[in-house]
Every structure is written in structure tokens, then in C-alpha cells.
Short mmCIF file of C-alpha atoms in Angstrom, two decimals:
data_model
loop_
_atom_site.label_atom_id
_atom_site.label_comp_id
_atom_site.label_asym_id
_atom_site.label_seq_id
_atom_site.Cartn_x
_atom_site.Cartn_y
_atom_site.Cartn_z
CA UNK A 1 -6.07 -145.94 -104.27
CA UNK A 2 -9.22 -144.48 -105.80
CA UNK A 3 -10.01 -146.04 -109.19
CA UNK A 4 -9.36 -143.52 -111.96
CA UNK A 5 -12.81 -143.99 -113.47
CA UNK A 6 -14.45 -142.74 -110.26
CA UNK A 7 -12.30 -139.61 -110.15
CA UNK A 8 -13.24 -138.97 -113.78
CA UNK A 9 -16.97 -139.52 -113.17
CA UNK A 10 -16.89 -137.31 -110.07
CA UNK A 11 -15.46 -134.44 -112.13
CA UNK A 12 -18.09 -134.99 -114.81
CA UNK A 13 -20.89 -135.06 -112.24
CA UNK A 14 -19.65 -131.83 -110.66
CA UNK A 15 -19.53 -130.10 -114.06
CA UNK A 16 -23.01 -131.26 -115.09
CA UNK A 17 -24.45 -130.28 -111.72
CA UNK A 18 -22.88 -126.83 -111.90
CA UNK A 19 -24.63 -126.37 -115.22
CA UNK A 20 -28.06 -127.77 -114.38
CA UNK A 21 -28.40 -127.54 -110.57
CA UNK A 22 -25.78 -124.99 -109.47
CA UNK A 23 -26.91 -124.83 -105.84
CA UNK A 24 -25.97 -128.51 -105.46
CA UNK A 25 -22.65 -128.38 -107.33
CA UNK A 26 -20.51 -128.09 -104.15
CA UNK A 27 -22.00 -131.38 -102.94
CA UNK A 28 -21.70 -133.41 -106.11
CA UNK A 29 -18.08 -134.54 -106.22
CA UNK A 30 -17.50 -135.10 -102.53
CA UNK A 31 -20.75 -137.01 -101.98
CA UNK A 32 -20.03 -139.22 -105.02
CA UNK A 33 -16.52 -140.01 -103.76
CA UNK A 34 -17.38 -140.25 -100.06
CA UNK A 35 -17.71 -144.03 -100.00
CA UNK A 36 -14.52 -144.78 -101.93
CA UNK A 37 -12.50 -142.03 -100.20
CA UNK A 38 -13.48 -142.67 -96.60
CA UNK A 39 -15.14 -146.07 -96.10
CA UNK A 40 -13.37 -148.59 -98.36
CA UNK A 41 -10.15 -150.03 -96.94
CA UNK A 42 -7.82 -152.80 -98.05
CA UNK A 43 -7.26 -155.50 -95.43
CA UNK A 44 -3.93 -157.30 -94.95
CA UNK A 45 -5.15 -160.20 -97.13
CA UNK A 46 -5.83 -157.78 -99.99
CA UNK A 47 -9.64 -157.91 -99.68
CA UNK A 48 -11.86 -154.83 -99.47
CA UNK A 49 -13.82 -153.89 -96.36
CA UNK A 50 -16.53 -151.21 -96.36
CA UNK A 51 -17.55 -149.44 -93.16
CA UNK A 52 -20.80 -147.50 -92.96
CA UNK A 53 -19.11 -144.22 -91.98
CA UNK A 54 -18.94 -143.26 -88.33
CA UNK A 55 -19.37 -146.91 -87.24
CA UNK A 56 -16.33 -149.14 -87.94
CA UNK A 57 -18.33 -152.18 -89.07
CA UNK A 58 -19.57 -153.51 -92.40
CA UNK A 59 -23.33 -153.71 -92.79
CA UNK A 60 -24.44 -156.05 -95.58
CA UNK A 61 -27.15 -153.60 -96.66
CA UNK A 62 -25.16 -150.39 -96.31
CA UNK A 63 -22.04 -151.67 -98.06
CA UNK A 64 -24.09 -152.82 -101.06
CA UNK A 65 -25.96 -149.50 -101.19
CA UNK A 66 -22.78 -147.45 -100.79
CA UNK A 67 -21.18 -149.13 -103.80
CA UNK A 68 -24.23 -149.02 -106.07
CA UNK A 69 -23.40 -145.77 -107.97
CA UNK A 70 -20.04 -147.25 -108.93
CA UNK A 71 -21.41 -150.47 -110.43
CA UNK A 72 -22.28 -149.00 -113.82
CA UNK A 73 -18.60 -148.12 -114.37
CA UNK A 74 -17.13 -151.46 -113.27
CA UNK A 75 -16.42 -152.75 -116.77
CA UNK A 76 -14.27 -149.69 -117.48
CA UNK A 77 -11.78 -150.01 -114.62
CA UNK A 78 -9.95 -153.10 -113.34
CA UNK A 79 -9.22 -151.57 -109.93
CA UNK A 80 -12.93 -150.90 -109.41
CA UNK A 81 -13.78 -154.43 -110.54
CA UNK A 82 -11.35 -155.83 -107.99
CA UNK A 83 -12.96 -153.86 -105.16
CA UNK A 84 -16.50 -154.88 -106.10
CA UNK A 85 -15.55 -158.51 -106.69
CA UNK A 86 -13.85 -158.58 -103.30
CA UNK A 87 -16.90 -157.17 -101.50
CA UNK A 88 -19.15 -159.72 -103.23
CA UNK A 89 -16.87 -162.47 -101.95
CA UNK A 90 -16.89 -161.01 -98.45
CA UNK A 91 -20.70 -160.87 -98.48
CA UNK A 92 -20.74 -164.58 -99.32
CA UNK A 93 -18.34 -165.34 -96.47
CA UNK A 94 -20.38 -163.38 -93.93
CA UNK A 95 -23.78 -164.74 -94.98
CA UNK A 96 -22.49 -168.30 -94.92
CA UNK A 97 -21.06 -167.67 -91.45
CA UNK A 98 -24.38 -166.38 -90.11
CA UNK A 99 -27.36 -165.26 -92.22
CA UNK A 100 -29.00 -163.70 -89.14
CA UNK A 101 -26.32 -161.05 -88.57
CA UNK A 102 -26.60 -157.63 -90.15
CA UNK A 103 -23.13 -156.20 -89.48
CA UNK A 104 -19.64 -157.68 -89.25
CA UNK A 105 -16.09 -156.99 -88.12
CA UNK A 106 -13.07 -156.96 -90.44
CA UNK A 107 -11.43 -159.68 -88.34
CA UNK A 108 -12.26 -161.86 -85.36
CA UNK A 109 -12.70 -159.37 -82.55
CA UNK A 110 -14.47 -159.19 -79.25
CA UNK A 111 -16.09 -156.04 -80.47
CA UNK A 112 -19.61 -155.06 -81.38
CA UNK A 113 -22.40 -152.59 -81.09
CA UNK A 114 -23.22 -153.79 -77.59
CA UNK A 115 -21.66 -156.23 -75.17
CA UNK A 116 -25.15 -156.78 -73.79
CA UNK A 117 -26.46 -158.69 -76.86
CA UNK A 118 -27.69 -162.25 -76.43
CA UNK A 119 -28.77 -164.62 -79.20
CA UNK A 120 -28.53 -168.28 -80.20
CA UNK A 121 -25.17 -167.85 -82.02
CA UNK A 122 -22.05 -165.85 -81.30
CA UNK A 123 -18.83 -165.17 -83.21
CA UNK A 124 -16.00 -162.66 -83.06
CA UNK A 125 -16.77 -161.81 -86.68
CA UNK A 126 -20.17 -160.38 -85.72
CA UNK A 127 -20.66 -156.73 -84.87
CA UNK A 128 -24.43 -156.96 -84.49
CA UNK A 129 -26.92 -159.81 -84.86
CA UNK A 130 -30.20 -158.09 -85.69
CA UNK A 131 -31.93 -160.21 -88.31
CA UNK A 132 -33.14 -158.06 -91.21
CA UNK A 133 -34.53 -159.55 -94.42
CA UNK A 134 -33.08 -156.74 -96.52
CA UNK A 135 -29.57 -157.62 -95.30
CA UNK A 136 -29.83 -160.89 -97.22
CA UNK A 137 -31.33 -159.19 -100.28
CA UNK A 138 -28.64 -156.54 -100.63
CA UNK A 139 -25.78 -158.89 -101.67
CA UNK A 140 -28.01 -160.36 -104.40
CA UNK A 141 -28.84 -156.91 -105.79
CA UNK A 142 -25.16 -155.95 -105.77
CA UNK A 143 -23.84 -159.14 -107.37
CA UNK A 144 -26.61 -159.26 -109.98
CA UNK A 145 -25.92 -155.71 -111.21
CA UNK A 146 -22.17 -156.33 -111.10
CA UNK A 147 -22.50 -159.40 -113.30
CA UNK A 148 -24.91 -157.65 -115.68
CA UNK A 149 -22.37 -154.85 -116.20
CA UNK A 150 -19.14 -156.88 -116.30
CA UNK A 151 -20.09 -160.48 -117.21
CA UNK A 152 -17.35 -161.41 -114.75
CA UNK A 153 -18.03 -165.09 -114.06
CA UNK A 154 -15.24 -165.30 -111.48
CA UNK A 155 -17.77 -164.38 -108.78
CA UNK A 156 -19.50 -167.74 -109.31
CA UNK A 157 -17.61 -169.65 -106.66
CA UNK A 158 -18.99 -172.50 -104.58
CA UNK A 159 -19.11 -170.14 -101.60
CA UNK A 160 -21.29 -167.75 -103.63
CA UNK A 161 -23.68 -170.58 -104.58
CA UNK A 162 -23.83 -171.64 -100.94
CA UNK A 163 -24.72 -168.06 -100.01
CA UNK A 164 -27.77 -168.22 -102.27
CA UNK A 165 -28.68 -171.58 -100.81
CA UNK A 166 -28.31 -170.20 -97.28
CA UNK A 167 -30.49 -167.18 -98.07
CA UNK A 168 -33.24 -169.35 -99.56
CA UNK A 169 -33.13 -171.73 -96.59
CA UNK A 170 -33.32 -168.83 -94.13
CA UNK A 171 -36.28 -167.23 -95.92
CA UNK A 172 -38.07 -170.61 -95.94
CA UNK A 173 -37.39 -171.08 -92.23
CA UNK A 174 -38.69 -167.64 -91.39
CA UNK A 175 -41.92 -168.21 -93.30
CA UNK A 176 -42.84 -170.16 -90.15
CA UNK A 177 -40.81 -168.25 -87.61
CA UNK A 178 -42.57 -169.49 -84.49
CA UNK A 179 -42.44 -173.16 -85.48
CA UNK A 180 -39.09 -173.54 -87.25
CA UNK A 181 -36.72 -170.74 -86.28
CA UNK A 182 -34.14 -170.92 -83.49
CA UNK A 183 -33.36 -167.19 -83.85
CA UNK A 184 -33.90 -164.87 -80.93
CA UNK A 185 -32.26 -161.59 -79.93
CA UNK A 186 -32.19 -159.69 -76.64
CA UNK A 187 -30.21 -156.54 -75.92
CA UNK A 188 -29.97 -155.82 -72.22
CA UNK A 189 -30.05 -152.16 -71.21
CA UNK A 190 -31.41 -151.26 -74.67
CA UNK A 191 -31.61 -147.52 -75.33
CA UNK A 192 -35.25 -147.97 -76.40
CA UNK A 193 -37.74 -150.87 -76.67
CA UNK A 194 -37.13 -150.88 -80.44
CA UNK A 195 -33.48 -151.83 -79.86
CA UNK A 196 -34.40 -155.36 -78.83
CA UNK A 197 -37.08 -157.96 -79.61
CA UNK A 198 -40.10 -158.49 -77.31
CA UNK A 199 -41.47 -161.85 -76.13
CA UNK A 200 -38.11 -163.11 -74.78
CA UNK A 201 -36.37 -162.15 -78.00
CA UNK A 202 -38.66 -164.04 -80.38
CA UNK A 203 -40.86 -161.12 -81.44
CA UNK A 204 -44.64 -160.94 -81.39
CA UNK A 205 -46.57 -163.93 -82.78
CA UNK A 206 -47.27 -164.08 -86.52
CA UNK A 207 -49.60 -166.14 -88.69
CA UNK A 208 -48.43 -168.04 -91.76
CA UNK A 209 -48.90 -165.85 -94.86
CA UNK A 210 -46.26 -166.99 -97.36
CA UNK A 211 -44.16 -163.92 -96.50
CA UNK A 212 -40.88 -164.26 -94.60
CA UNK A 213 -40.42 -162.87 -91.09
CA UNK A 214 -37.99 -160.09 -90.16
CA UNK A 215 -36.87 -159.20 -86.66
CA UNK A 216 -35.70 -155.70 -87.52
CA UNK A 217 -36.22 -152.91 -90.03
CA UNK A 218 -33.49 -151.38 -92.22
CA UNK A 219 -33.22 -148.70 -89.51
CA UNK A 220 -32.11 -151.52 -87.16
CA UNK A 221 -35.26 -150.87 -85.07
CA UNK A 222 -37.34 -153.91 -84.19
CA UNK A 223 -40.46 -154.64 -86.22
CA UNK A 224 -43.78 -154.09 -84.50
CA UNK A 225 -45.31 -156.88 -86.60
CA UNK A 226 -43.00 -159.49 -88.10
CA UNK A 227 -43.91 -159.27 -91.78
CA UNK A 228 -42.16 -156.13 -93.00
CA UNK A 229 -43.79 -155.47 -96.37
CA UNK A 230 -41.03 -153.42 -98.10
CA UNK A 231 -38.41 -155.99 -97.14
CA UNK A 232 -40.58 -158.80 -98.45
CA UNK A 233 -40.95 -156.86 -101.71
CA UNK A 234 -37.17 -156.62 -101.88
CA UNK A 235 -36.96 -160.37 -101.23
CA UNK A 236 -39.24 -161.12 -104.19
CA UNK A 237 -36.98 -159.15 -106.54
CA UNK A 238 -33.77 -160.44 -104.95
CA UNK A 239 -34.81 -164.08 -105.32
CA UNK A 240 -35.53 -163.55 -109.02
CA UNK A 241 -32.11 -161.94 -109.38
CA UNK A 242 -30.63 -164.98 -107.62
CA UNK A 243 -32.33 -167.27 -110.13
CA UNK A 244 -30.71 -165.27 -112.94
CA UNK A 245 -27.29 -165.57 -111.30
CA UNK A 246 -27.73 -169.32 -110.88
CA UNK A 247 -28.68 -169.67 -114.54
CA UNK A 248 -25.60 -167.70 -115.59
CA UNK A 249 -23.08 -169.40 -113.34
CA UNK A 250 -24.22 -172.83 -112.26
CA UNK A 251 -26.14 -175.92 -113.27
CA UNK A 252 -28.20 -175.96 -110.08
CA UNK A 253 -31.67 -176.06 -111.61
CA UNK A 254 -33.25 -177.20 -108.34
CA UNK A 255 -32.02 -174.16 -106.40
CA UNK A 256 -33.04 -171.85 -109.24
CA UNK A 257 -36.56 -173.35 -109.20
CA UNK A 258 -36.68 -172.94 -105.42
CA UNK A 259 -35.76 -169.25 -105.75
CA UNK A 260 -38.56 -168.64 -108.25
CA UNK A 261 -41.15 -170.62 -106.29
CA UNK A 262 -40.27 -168.84 -103.04
CA UNK A 263 -40.46 -165.44 -104.77
CA UNK A 264 -43.97 -166.33 -105.98
CA UNK A 265 -45.05 -167.44 -102.48
CA UNK A 266 -43.80 -164.24 -100.87
CA UNK A 267 -45.38 -162.07 -103.56
CA UNK A 268 -48.69 -163.85 -103.11
CA UNK A 269 -48.45 -163.23 -99.36
CA UNK A 270 -47.79 -159.52 -99.89
CA UNK A 271 -50.76 -159.11 -102.19
CA UNK A 272 -53.10 -161.20 -100.00
CA UNK A 273 -52.09 -159.95 -96.55
CA UNK A 274 -50.19 -156.70 -97.08
CA UNK A 275 -52.86 -154.47 -98.64
CA UNK A 276 -55.28 -152.36 -96.60
CA UNK A 277 -58.41 -150.62 -97.89
CA UNK A 278 -57.81 -147.17 -96.42
CA UNK A 279 -60.92 -144.94 -96.06
CA UNK A 280 -59.04 -141.89 -97.40
CA UNK A 281 -56.49 -143.28 -99.88
CA UNK A 282 -58.06 -146.50 -101.14
CA UNK A 283 -55.99 -149.68 -101.37
CA UNK A 284 -52.50 -149.12 -99.95
CA UNK A 285 -49.63 -151.32 -98.85
CA UNK A 286 -49.15 -151.54 -95.09
CA UNK A 287 -45.65 -151.16 -93.67
CA UNK A 288 -46.01 -154.24 -91.46
CA UNK A 289 -48.55 -156.92 -90.64
CA UNK A 290 -48.70 -160.02 -88.48
CA UNK A 291 -51.03 -162.00 -90.73
CA UNK A 292 -53.73 -161.91 -88.05
CA UNK A 293 -55.35 -158.74 -89.40
CA UNK A 294 -53.21 -156.24 -87.52
CA UNK A 295 -51.42 -153.58 -89.57
CA UNK A 296 -48.85 -150.88 -88.99
CA UNK A 297 -49.64 -147.99 -91.34
CA UNK A 298 -46.51 -145.84 -91.64
CA UNK A 299 -43.30 -145.52 -93.60
CA UNK A 300 -39.70 -145.06 -92.55
CA UNK A 301 -37.11 -143.05 -94.50
CA UNK A 302 -34.75 -146.02 -94.64
CA UNK A 303 -34.83 -148.18 -97.76
CA UNK A 304 -36.38 -150.64 -98.35
CA UNK A 305 -39.44 -148.53 -97.70
CA UNK A 306 -42.90 -148.21 -99.18
CA UNK A 307 -41.79 -145.01 -100.91
CA UNK A 308 -38.98 -147.02 -102.55
CA UNK A 309 -41.22 -149.66 -104.17
CA UNK A 310 -40.31 -148.64 -107.78
CA UNK A 311 -36.65 -148.21 -106.82
CA UNK A 312 -36.65 -151.78 -105.48
CA UNK A 313 -38.11 -153.02 -108.77
CA UNK A 314 -41.25 -154.53 -107.21
CA UNK A 315 -43.84 -152.33 -108.94
CA UNK A 316 -43.71 -149.39 -111.34
CA UNK A 317 -44.11 -145.80 -110.20
CA UNK A 318 -47.43 -145.70 -112.11
CA UNK A 319 -48.91 -148.71 -110.28
CA UNK A 320 -52.24 -147.53 -108.78
CA UNK A 321 -51.73 -149.17 -105.37
CA UNK A 322 -48.24 -147.68 -105.19
CA UNK A 323 -49.61 -144.26 -106.09
CA UNK A 324 -52.21 -144.52 -103.33
CA UNK A 325 -49.52 -145.68 -100.91
CA UNK A 326 -47.25 -142.83 -101.95
CA UNK A 327 -49.96 -140.25 -101.26
CA UNK A 328 -50.39 -141.73 -97.77
CA UNK A 329 -46.65 -141.91 -97.09
CA UNK A 330 -46.10 -138.26 -98.09
CA UNK A 331 -48.88 -136.95 -95.90
CA UNK A 332 -49.46 -136.13 -92.24
CA UNK A 333 -51.34 -139.44 -91.98
CA UNK A 334 -47.93 -141.13 -91.99
CA UNK A 335 -46.84 -140.67 -88.35
CA UNK A 336 -43.22 -140.13 -89.47
CA UNK A 337 -43.91 -137.45 -92.07
CA UNK A 338 -43.03 -134.02 -90.73
CA UNK A 339 -43.49 -130.45 -91.99
CA UNK A 340 -41.61 -127.52 -90.52
CA UNK A 341 -40.19 -124.06 -91.16
CA UNK A 342 -37.26 -125.34 -93.26
CA UNK A 343 -38.39 -128.60 -94.80
CA UNK A 344 -40.90 -131.40 -95.05
CA UNK A 345 -40.37 -135.09 -95.60
CA UNK A 346 -40.13 -138.56 -94.07
CA UNK A 347 -38.30 -139.29 -90.85
CA UNK A 348 -37.97 -142.35 -88.68
CA UNK A 349 -38.66 -143.59 -85.15
CA UNK A 350 -34.89 -144.23 -85.12
CA UNK A 351 -34.20 -140.48 -84.88
CA UNK A 352 -35.84 -137.69 -82.82
CA UNK A 353 -39.39 -136.52 -83.60
CA UNK A 354 -39.60 -133.89 -86.35
CA UNK A 355 -36.29 -134.98 -87.85
CA UNK A 356 -36.49 -135.94 -91.54
CA UNK A 357 -33.90 -137.85 -93.54
CA UNK A 358 -31.87 -136.89 -96.59
CA UNK A 359 -32.20 -140.53 -97.68
CA UNK A 360 -35.97 -140.01 -97.74
CA UNK A 361 -35.67 -136.85 -99.84
CA UNK A 362 -33.33 -138.52 -102.33
CA UNK A 363 -35.65 -141.52 -102.57
CA UNK A 364 -38.65 -139.24 -103.11
CA UNK A 365 -36.85 -137.74 -106.12
CA UNK A 366 -35.76 -141.14 -107.48
CA UNK A 367 -39.35 -142.44 -107.41
CA UNK A 368 -41.23 -139.31 -108.46
CA UNK A 369 -42.86 -138.76 -111.84
CA UNK A 370 -43.59 -135.07 -111.07
CA UNK A 371 -40.88 -132.52 -112.09
CA UNK A 372 -42.26 -129.95 -109.64
CA UNK A 373 -42.06 -132.39 -106.73
CA UNK A 374 -38.50 -133.28 -107.70
CA UNK A 375 -37.45 -129.64 -107.83
CA UNK A 376 -38.96 -128.93 -104.42
CA UNK A 377 -36.98 -131.79 -102.90
CA UNK A 378 -33.78 -130.69 -104.65
CA UNK A 379 -34.26 -127.18 -103.28
CA UNK A 380 -34.83 -128.64 -99.81
CA UNK A 381 -31.59 -130.62 -99.96
CA UNK A 382 -29.68 -127.54 -101.13
CA UNK A 383 -30.68 -125.59 -98.03
CA UNK A 384 -30.56 -128.31 -95.36
CA UNK A 385 -27.01 -129.70 -95.38
CA UNK A 386 -26.03 -127.16 -92.71
CA UNK A 387 -23.15 -125.82 -94.79
CA UNK A 388 -21.30 -129.14 -94.70
CA UNK A 389 -21.91 -130.06 -98.37
CA UNK A 390 -22.67 -133.59 -97.16
CA UNK A 391 -25.88 -135.45 -96.42
CA UNK A 392 -26.81 -136.39 -92.88
CA UNK A 393 -29.02 -139.02 -91.30
CA UNK A 394 -31.84 -136.91 -89.85
CA UNK A 395 -32.20 -133.15 -89.42
CA UNK A 396 -34.67 -130.89 -87.62
CA UNK A 397 -37.41 -129.66 -89.99
CA UNK A 398 -37.35 -126.29 -88.24
CA UNK A 399 -33.57 -125.96 -87.83
CA UNK A 400 -31.33 -127.99 -90.21
CA UNK A 401 -28.24 -127.05 -88.18
CA UNK A 402 -29.43 -129.72 -85.78
CA UNK A 403 -28.70 -133.11 -87.34
CA UNK A 404 -27.54 -136.66 -86.64
CA UNK A 405 -24.53 -138.49 -88.13
CA UNK A 406 -22.33 -136.00 -90.01
CA UNK A 407 -20.53 -138.95 -91.66
CA UNK A 408 -23.16 -141.28 -93.12
CA UNK A 409 -21.90 -142.69 -96.41
CA UNK A 410 -25.17 -144.33 -97.45
CA UNK A 411 -26.95 -140.96 -97.45
CA UNK A 412 -24.15 -139.39 -99.52
CA UNK A 413 -24.20 -142.31 -101.95
CA UNK A 414 -27.95 -142.22 -102.55
CA UNK A 415 -27.80 -138.46 -103.07
CA UNK A 416 -25.01 -138.86 -105.65
CA UNK A 417 -26.91 -141.64 -107.37
CA UNK A 418 -30.01 -139.45 -107.56
CA UNK A 419 -27.99 -136.48 -108.78
CA UNK A 420 -26.54 -138.50 -111.66
CA UNK A 421 -30.08 -139.28 -112.78
CA UNK A 422 -31.21 -135.66 -112.54
CA UNK A 423 -28.35 -134.06 -114.49
CA UNK A 424 -27.72 -136.68 -117.19
#
């Protein structure tokens, strides 16, 4: 059953959009409701399970992102509160089971993204075991906003506290990946080199920086260099949110102090090792580094991204280094920025060349301070959904009728979230 508050807010969003952005009105209601209508199911035990869309598994990151537009209304509807509270509990269960997995099954199954995956831990609960720092950040963002809106202290179970403890321990371990971590991942018969980790599954060597290592990006592609800057930025914010949750729900002052100290270490590492003095743009944040002086200068449409820095809460949109970085990211100097006959924007190595992402366009609007730039992106979205009135993953910049993933709830969610901001 769809919570009544969401049906009401979908109608309101459609009406406001029809008034202010009429070309996007046909998309408003169905994109807003896409997650709750098509991806949230009730399991036999009464708990909620959230698939990502056309893949029948629950990603920690995607499920948190898909539910985000609904959080602000949680205090107004008990059915919605029950769904969100259930997902928060399921996140805690999954993270405590294995903090290195990014996607999970609804029950113990011999089922996953690939039967050719090998790692140091296996379970029938796991759909895919690609370690991504942002997967551990997402449950903290979700639960923090949920508590801020509802003040529902019932989420503060021992399992939830253990989740925070597990996340902090994992981030500490991965600060010295080569020395302390047992994690490795190999996918035989991978569709591309980015679908597995090099160096026998351990990834390329990294130096100690204070940042925490990530095997994979939010696109589920492997990192070229192990310190993924946007994900580390998300970790800084997430750890501070965790400290706030611990203060509200527990008397664990030691774990709270550890969260804050670790956030400071990671932030120091970002600022010391993650900034490059670019000859054209000045000081900018790199996408990845290894701490040995090697940098990957690019951005990917998936969030966390460099474009999303203000959205993540790491720095303001006016921050000068962010502004420099943004100019780089939205230029041809970013190898995954494409311009074509129908559109221009950020794509990903995860999708074909010259395909840009609706997630990237929505994020560009959410982080822009320029009304003209926002309008251009809104116009682009209005003419590139290929008549489906839904967002896609990537689409051809010359021919939007060519696209990937017609059912991608995260993209619909972020669009609806952006639209609410633009028409309020």
C-alpha cells in the first residue's frame, strides 16, 4: 500500500510543475512515485525490501537514495515511517553481516550478479561483494535525516549501534588497506577490466594518507587509484552524522569520539592529498589518488561525485576549490563530459562513450547557483526522456532514443527530488 502522504505530495508536485515547468509535468508524479510503486515490497516477515529497479537486489546506496525524497514527510504518515524504519533496520542487518558487500538478497539465496565472483567471505544473503565506501555512508545519511524529521528513537537498537561500530572499524582498517585488510575481489570472465580488481583482487598499491580505501566507485566500476575523493568526502559527513546519532540515542562517548576523530583524519587526507594545481582551472579536487602523487582527473555522473560536493554537504557551492572543480568537471577536459546534437553533460565509463546520465543533469541543477544553467538542464531533460516520461541511466547525446536501463529508480528519485526544489 502506498502511504497516503506520498500520493498527496505527488499530486501537489504535478500541479506545481504544470504551473512552473509545464514541459516536465508529465514526468513529475510518476517519477516521484516510482520507488514506492515499483521497488518497495513487503517481505513475509513484514519488513520492507527495496530493489534498485530492473535488478532484483537491494543496494545499500541506491535504496537510501531512492527513499530520500520521502524522508521529509515521514512525520506526517505512520505507514511511511514504518517503511523507512524497516529499511534502516535492514541496512543495519546487512552491514553487520558484511560491511564489504554493496548489494543484498531479500533472503538466503544462491543468487547474485555473477556466479564467477570470488572474495574472502561468502553468504547467500549477498548479491554482490564490491566494496564501496559510499555504501557504508548511505545508511548513515538516511537514518540521520529520518531521525531529524521524526525524532523516532526506536531506530536506536543495539544492532544499529553495532552497525556504526562496524562502519568505523572498516574505515579504519581500509586506511591501511595493504597492511590490515583481508578484502579482495575477483570476478572471472568480467565484462570489462573495471568489473574486477587488479593485482589478484587487492587493487593497485596505495600510500597512507588518512583517507579510507575503496575498491569500487558508486557506478560499481573498480577504482583506478584506491582513494576515491568524493566517497571520502561523503565519509567525512557521514561520520559526523553518526556522531550525532550516537549522541541522540546512546551513551557511547568513545565511539562518538572515534567517529569525529576519524572524520577529521579523512578530511585532512582529502585536503592534503586530494587537491591538484591544474594549469587551466587552478586548485581542483581530483577524482582519485593513490597517495603516491598519481591522480585521476575526471568525474562520473554517479553520486557521490565531484559535482555533488555541495549536495553531499562537504563544501558549499560557493567554495572556490569546488567552483574550480565544477568548471573542470563540466568541460571537455573531463574525459566523461560529452556534447552532442541533443544534449551535453556528464557520462560514465560504466556506459557507452557519448552517453550522458540523467542523474548527472539532475545533480547539476541541484548544485548550481546559476538560473540560466538550471534552465538549460531542465530543457535538456524535457527533450531526452525518449517519450517515456521516466529518467534513464545513460542516453546518446546525439540520439536520446538510444538509452540504457528504462527502469532505474534512483534516476527517477533524484529527478523528483530536484523538481521539488525547483517548483517550491
